Amino acid sequence: MESTLGLEIIEVVEQAAIASAKWMGKGEKDIADEVAVEAMRERMNQIHMRGRIVIGEGERDDAPMLYIGEEVGICTREDAKDYCNPDELVEIDIAVDPCEGTNLVAYGQNGSMAVLAISEKGGLFAAPDFYMKKIAAPPAAKNHVDINKSATENLQILADCLERSIEELVVVVMDRSRHKDLIQEIRNAGARVRLISDGDVSAAISCAFAGSNIHALMGIGAAPEGVISAAAMRCLGGHFQGQLIYDPAVVKTGLIGESKESNLARLESMGITNPDKVYNAEELAKGETVLFAACGITPGTLMNGVRFFSKGARTQSLVISSQSKTARFVDTIHMFDRPKYLELH
């Protein structure tokens, strides 16, 4: 899968990032997302694959492109038999967020990126569009920190695993009213808090990279992005746990669904019989092979954003593979036309 799709999925996230970056700072978050979706879908449909969107832009009625259940790739066309051999075809599941952090793009803030994760059919958890309580931590703390422990307990465990003091730890938390007590507890324990307005996928995977100065992600964010984060952390050997949140009273900012009861009924209809189950990275991304790709739209902790120059652009991407056990940073210059010179600054 990696040898067949590795370069092409990089190009998928690059095209989405470039399209969205053209709307950076213009205050149009919906357009920034829409153009990223269009660019990602167009490039996906040029790939020799039979893909199915399991996490995307929403249900069929709400999203015209990259909706949950949509099939993408050359081998999904009506004339697919002219291009594809069904006996050799690997069907894959795809989780996408063409513009993670639409507000970040709209207002010219750091941390937005185009992301996707792929695995063979059935390899990614088809998370409902709910919220998820999450904890992410470096590989050294894998299976030591636990989402059921308090923040104070986890910070002490994390400090021991990393051979640091708690005061040296930085925890990323989304700046939401639901996290008021969590933020205070982290600060009372002695750790430092980095608040973000959006974009917790980047924060989660940054935990796995030494030198990022991010040591944990805690709190409640979107469930689909939790699966994408888990895919990356599975490949990197980092710690990730997620627990679905279905009660609007917990989230405080609203949920899809009218009530806790209707959300529980929806989970049951999806075959989720234990709504309070805690999932680890290997359960959320359980496929034999998992690939993750991201491209910075605006500057972030791990990647630069898209930088435009005369007749071209420069992108920085990240592709992570469970197959080759690699994390590759890819620096690409895109030539829209023949430039007089290539911008390297």
XYZ file of C-alpha atoms in Angstrom:
345
model
C 0.000 0.000 0.000
C 2.782 2.416 0.906
C 4.721 1.863 -2.313
C 1.561 2.214 -4.381
C -0.082 5.175 -2.661
C 2.642 6.892 -0.611
C 3.574 9.659 -3.055
C 0.046 10.138 -4.333
C -1.506 10.733 -0.913
C 1.136 13.390 -0.314
C -0.038 15.091 -3.495
C -3.644 14.810 -2.293
C -2.967 16.788 0.901
C -0.658 19.200 -0.929
C -3.354 20.144 -3.442
C -5.918 20.624 -0.674
C -3.511 22.797 1.311
C -2.597 24.997 -1.658
C -6.244 25.558 -2.566
C -7.170 26.479 0.993
C -4.104 28.654 1.594
C -5.231 30.996 -1.202
C -8.038 32.007 1.179
C -5.811 32.509 4.207
C -6.689 35.649 6.143
C -9.777 36.496 4.086
C -12.292 35.667 6.803
C -14.077 33.064 4.653
C -13.790 29.787 6.549
C -16.486 28.012 4.524
C -14.815 28.843 1.237
C -11.397 27.838 2.603
C -12.886 24.453 3.465
C -14.879 24.098 0.242
C -11.921 24.630 -2.074
C -9.806 22.210 -0.025
C -12.508 19.555 -0.343
C -12.777 20.061 -4.101
C -9.008 19.881 -4.616
C -8.627 16.806 -2.423
C -11.447 14.956 -4.139
C -10.201 15.822 -7.618
C -6.712 14.461 -6.878
C -8.089 11.346 -5.133
C -10.110 10.466 -8.183
C -6.919 10.341 -10.234
C -5.447 7.551 -8.072
C -5.535 3.911 -9.156
C -7.526 2.681 -6.146
C -10.977 1.813 -4.875
C -11.439 3.987 -1.829
C -14.343 4.603 0.517
C -14.709 7.667 2.749
C -15.392 6.511 6.317
C -14.701 9.881 7.931
C -15.362 12.925 5.819
C -17.312 16.117 5.434
C -20.564 14.726 6.802
C -23.438 12.506 5.817
C -24.553 12.231 2.192
C -27.402 14.765 2.529
C -25.201 17.416 4.133
C -22.021 17.175 2.087
C -21.903 17.029 -1.713
C -18.262 15.864 -1.777
C -16.144 13.521 0.367
C -19.260 12.564 2.295
C -19.250 9.473 4.479
C -19.711 6.472 2.229
C -18.574 8.154 -0.987
C -16.359 6.019 -3.205
C -13.270 7.658 -4.688
C -10.493 6.623 -7.045
C -10.232 5.583 -10.696
C -11.375 2.059 -9.816
C -14.776 3.305 -8.642
C -15.702 4.616 -12.086
C -18.332 2.904 -14.201
C -15.620 1.910 -16.674
C -13.302 0.704 -13.875
C -12.881 -2.718 -15.513
C -10.903 -1.009 -18.255
C -8.361 0.232 -15.712
C -8.460 -2.140 -12.751
C -8.116 -5.857 -12.135
C -10.597 -6.702 -9.357
C -8.487 -9.700 -8.287
C -5.487 -7.470 -7.577
C -7.399 -4.548 -6.129
C -7.017 -3.600 -2.478
C -10.064 -1.783 -1.176
C -9.174 0.972 1.265
C -10.938 3.094 3.848
C -10.100 6.795 4.006
C -10.512 9.368 6.759
C -10.132 12.979 5.651
C -10.126 16.505 6.970
C -9.243 18.655 3.954
C -8.948 21.795 6.071
C -8.428 21.028 9.738
C -8.825 24.384 11.430
C -10.977 26.394 9.026
C -11.062 29.333 11.442
C -7.268 29.276 11.590
C -7.096 29.703 7.823
C -9.819 32.335 7.708
C -8.102 34.521 10.298
C -4.510 33.850 9.324
C -3.613 31.927 12.464
C -1.104 29.114 12.891
C -1.820 25.389 12.988
C -4.146 24.557 10.093
C -3.379 21.626 7.799
C -4.906 19.222 5.288
C -4.908 15.673 6.648
C -5.946 12.143 5.763
C -5.439 8.593 6.966
C -5.915 5.383 4.994
C -6.010 1.687 5.737
C -7.391 -1.430 4.124
C -11.159 -1.906 4.208
C -12.387 -2.074 7.800
C -9.107 -0.744 9.150
C -10.385 2.601 10.457
C -13.055 3.171 13.095
C -16.058 4.874 11.487
C -16.549 7.427 14.252
C -19.848 9.296 14.369
C -19.744 13.074 14.145
C -19.740 13.374 17.927
C -17.133 14.587 20.365
C -14.385 12.559 21.985
C -12.440 12.823 25.207
C -8.778 12.391 24.253
C -5.346 11.939 25.702
C -2.166 11.793 23.653
C 1.374 11.365 24.946
C 4.876 10.409 23.729
C 5.926 6.787 23.048
C 7.776 6.660 26.382
C 4.454 7.074 28.192
C 2.503 4.588 26.074
C 0.226 2.412 28.238
C 1.371 4.292 31.352
C -0.834 7.379 31.237
C -4.531 6.574 31.163
C -7.619 8.552 30.197
C -9.431 7.308 33.313
C -6.807 8.827 35.622
C -6.901 12.447 36.713
C -4.794 15.045 34.938
C -2.673 15.343 38.073
C -1.940 11.602 38.129
C -1.153 11.515 34.429
C 1.211 14.462 34.682
C 3.206 12.706 37.391
C 3.323 9.513 35.326
C 4.348 11.482 32.246
C 7.073 13.304 34.163
C 8.448 9.976 35.427
C 8.381 8.418 31.956
C 10.149 11.383 30.365
C 12.522 11.891 33.297
C 11.416 15.488 33.651
C 9.791 17.557 36.334
C 6.100 18.343 35.980
C 7.045 22.015 35.658
C 8.876 21.201 32.418
C 5.791 19.672 30.784
C 3.581 21.457 28.248
C -0.001 20.252 27.759
C -2.148 21.355 24.835
C -5.821 21.947 25.598
C -8.501 23.421 23.352
C -9.703 26.787 24.624
C -13.269 25.849 25.486
C -15.469 26.555 28.507
C -15.808 22.814 29.140
C -12.085 22.677 29.902
C -12.041 25.318 32.635
C -11.539 22.810 35.465
C -9.073 20.709 33.470
C -6.913 23.747 32.694
C -6.905 24.804 36.330
C -5.948 21.301 37.484
C -3.040 21.125 35.027
C -1.776 24.500 36.212
C -2.212 23.589 39.874
C -0.129 20.459 39.271
C 2.684 22.682 38.013
C 2.601 21.998 34.272
C 2.229 24.635 31.586
C -0.797 24.891 29.317
C -0.803 25.816 25.649
C -4.313 26.814 24.616
C -5.401 26.313 21.007
C -8.573 27.524 19.349
C -8.778 24.696 16.778
C -6.721 21.926 15.231
C -6.014 19.219 17.805
C -4.715 16.646 15.267
C -1.462 18.571 14.997
C -1.238 18.826 18.772
C -1.790 15.091 19.231
C 0.866 13.960 16.781
C 3.340 16.605 17.974
C 3.485 14.677 21.261
C 5.297 11.858 19.475
C 8.117 14.083 18.175
C 10.962 15.026 20.509
C 11.722 18.728 20.323
C 8.170 19.854 19.605
C 7.847 21.079 23.223
C 4.410 19.471 23.394
C 4.202 16.594 25.842
C 0.487 15.825 26.020
C -2.918 16.612 24.587
C -5.866 16.488 26.979
C -9.537 17.348 26.727
C -12.547 16.968 24.464
C -12.466 17.536 20.705
C -14.141 16.169 17.599
C -14.359 12.375 17.323
C -13.523 12.093 13.590
C -10.282 14.007 14.146
C -9.600 11.642 17.040
C -9.511 8.700 14.629
C -7.145 10.551 12.296
C -4.887 11.398 15.252
C -4.992 7.782 16.379
C -3.887 6.601 12.941
C -0.794 8.796 13.109
C -0.030 7.850 16.712
C -0.438 4.153 15.907
C 2.270 4.542 13.244
C 4.516 6.594 15.544
C 4.146 4.323 18.573
C 2.715 7.155 20.651
C -0.035 6.911 23.248
C -3.571 7.793 22.240
C -6.898 7.020 23.873
C -10.354 8.281 22.996
C -13.797 7.957 24.541
C -16.937 9.090 22.726
C -18.908 11.891 24.361
C -22.604 11.737 23.559
C -24.082 13.995 26.249
C -24.553 17.618 25.086
C -24.353 18.776 28.704
C -20.718 17.633 28.864
C -19.629 19.366 25.666
C -21.545 22.596 26.348
C -21.154 23.815 22.767
C -23.696 21.500 21.167
C -23.674 18.076 19.536
C -25.199 16.560 16.461
C -28.430 15.043 17.754
C -31.202 16.537 19.795
C -30.453 14.872 23.117
C -28.326 12.375 25.024
C -30.994 9.733 24.419
C -31.109 10.289 20.652
C -27.324 10.178 20.478
C -27.261 6.881 22.350
C -29.841 5.509 19.925
C -27.696 6.597 17.004
C -24.638 4.869 18.452
C -26.639 1.677 18.916
C -27.832 1.853 15.301
C -24.163 2.012 14.271
C -23.399 -1.151 16.205
C -21.679 0.626 19.098
C -23.143 -1.256 22.062
C -20.755 0.109 24.680
C -20.930 3.904 24.275
C -18.513 4.500 27.164
C -15.758 2.261 25.810
C -12.236 3.703 25.875
C -10.495 3.088 22.544
C -6.743 3.031 22.039
C -4.873 3.867 18.847
C -4.711 0.227 17.778
C -8.505 -0.059 18.001
C -9.287 3.219 16.232
C -6.784 2.406 13.465
C -6.644 -1.390 13.521
C -5.703 -2.092 9.912
C -2.652 -4.150 9.068
C -1.262 -1.153 7.180
C -1.997 2.448 8.143
C -0.801 5.562 6.316
C -1.164 9.154 7.504
C -0.444 12.288 5.492
C -0.661 15.985 6.311
C 0.340 19.233 4.643
C 0.591 22.555 6.434
C -1.826 25.241 5.282
C -0.703 27.843 7.817
C 2.560 27.541 9.811
C 2.489 24.941 12.588
C 4.625 23.123 15.127
C 5.676 20.373 12.723
C 5.301 21.915 9.272
C 5.486 25.256 7.547
C 2.394 26.564 5.845
C 2.005 27.089 2.109
C 4.318 29.825 0.822
C 3.459 31.366 -2.520
C 5.933 32.953 -4.878
C 5.777 34.137 -8.490
C 4.155 31.330 -10.503
C 4.493 28.705 -7.809
C 4.245 27.613 -4.196
C 6.257 25.690 -1.643
C 4.689 23.174 0.730
C 5.861 21.043 3.606
C 4.167 17.715 4.222
C 4.436 14.749 6.558
C 3.704 11.134 5.658
C 3.804 8.421 8.317
C 3.653 4.677 7.618
C 3.063 1.700 9.879
C 4.453 -0.504 7.105
C 7.928 0.990 6.790
C 7.887 2.520 10.287
C 8.905 5.899 8.902
C 7.886 9.518 9.277
C 8.967 11.515 6.247
C 8.932 15.285 5.974
C 8.553 16.299 2.335
C 9.484 19.764 1.081
C 7.957 20.427 -2.340
C 8.096 23.256 -4.843
C 5.049 23.413 -7.112
C 5.612 25.156 -10.427
C 2.345 26.603 -11.729
C 4.180 27.963 -14.752
C 7.820 28.284 -15.764
C 9.288 30.582 -13.069
C 12.376 32.706 -13.630
C 13.872 31.122 -10.521
C 12.828 28.850 -7.638
C 12.182 30.543 -4.330
C 14.111 28.818 -1.533
C 13.624 31.353 1.238
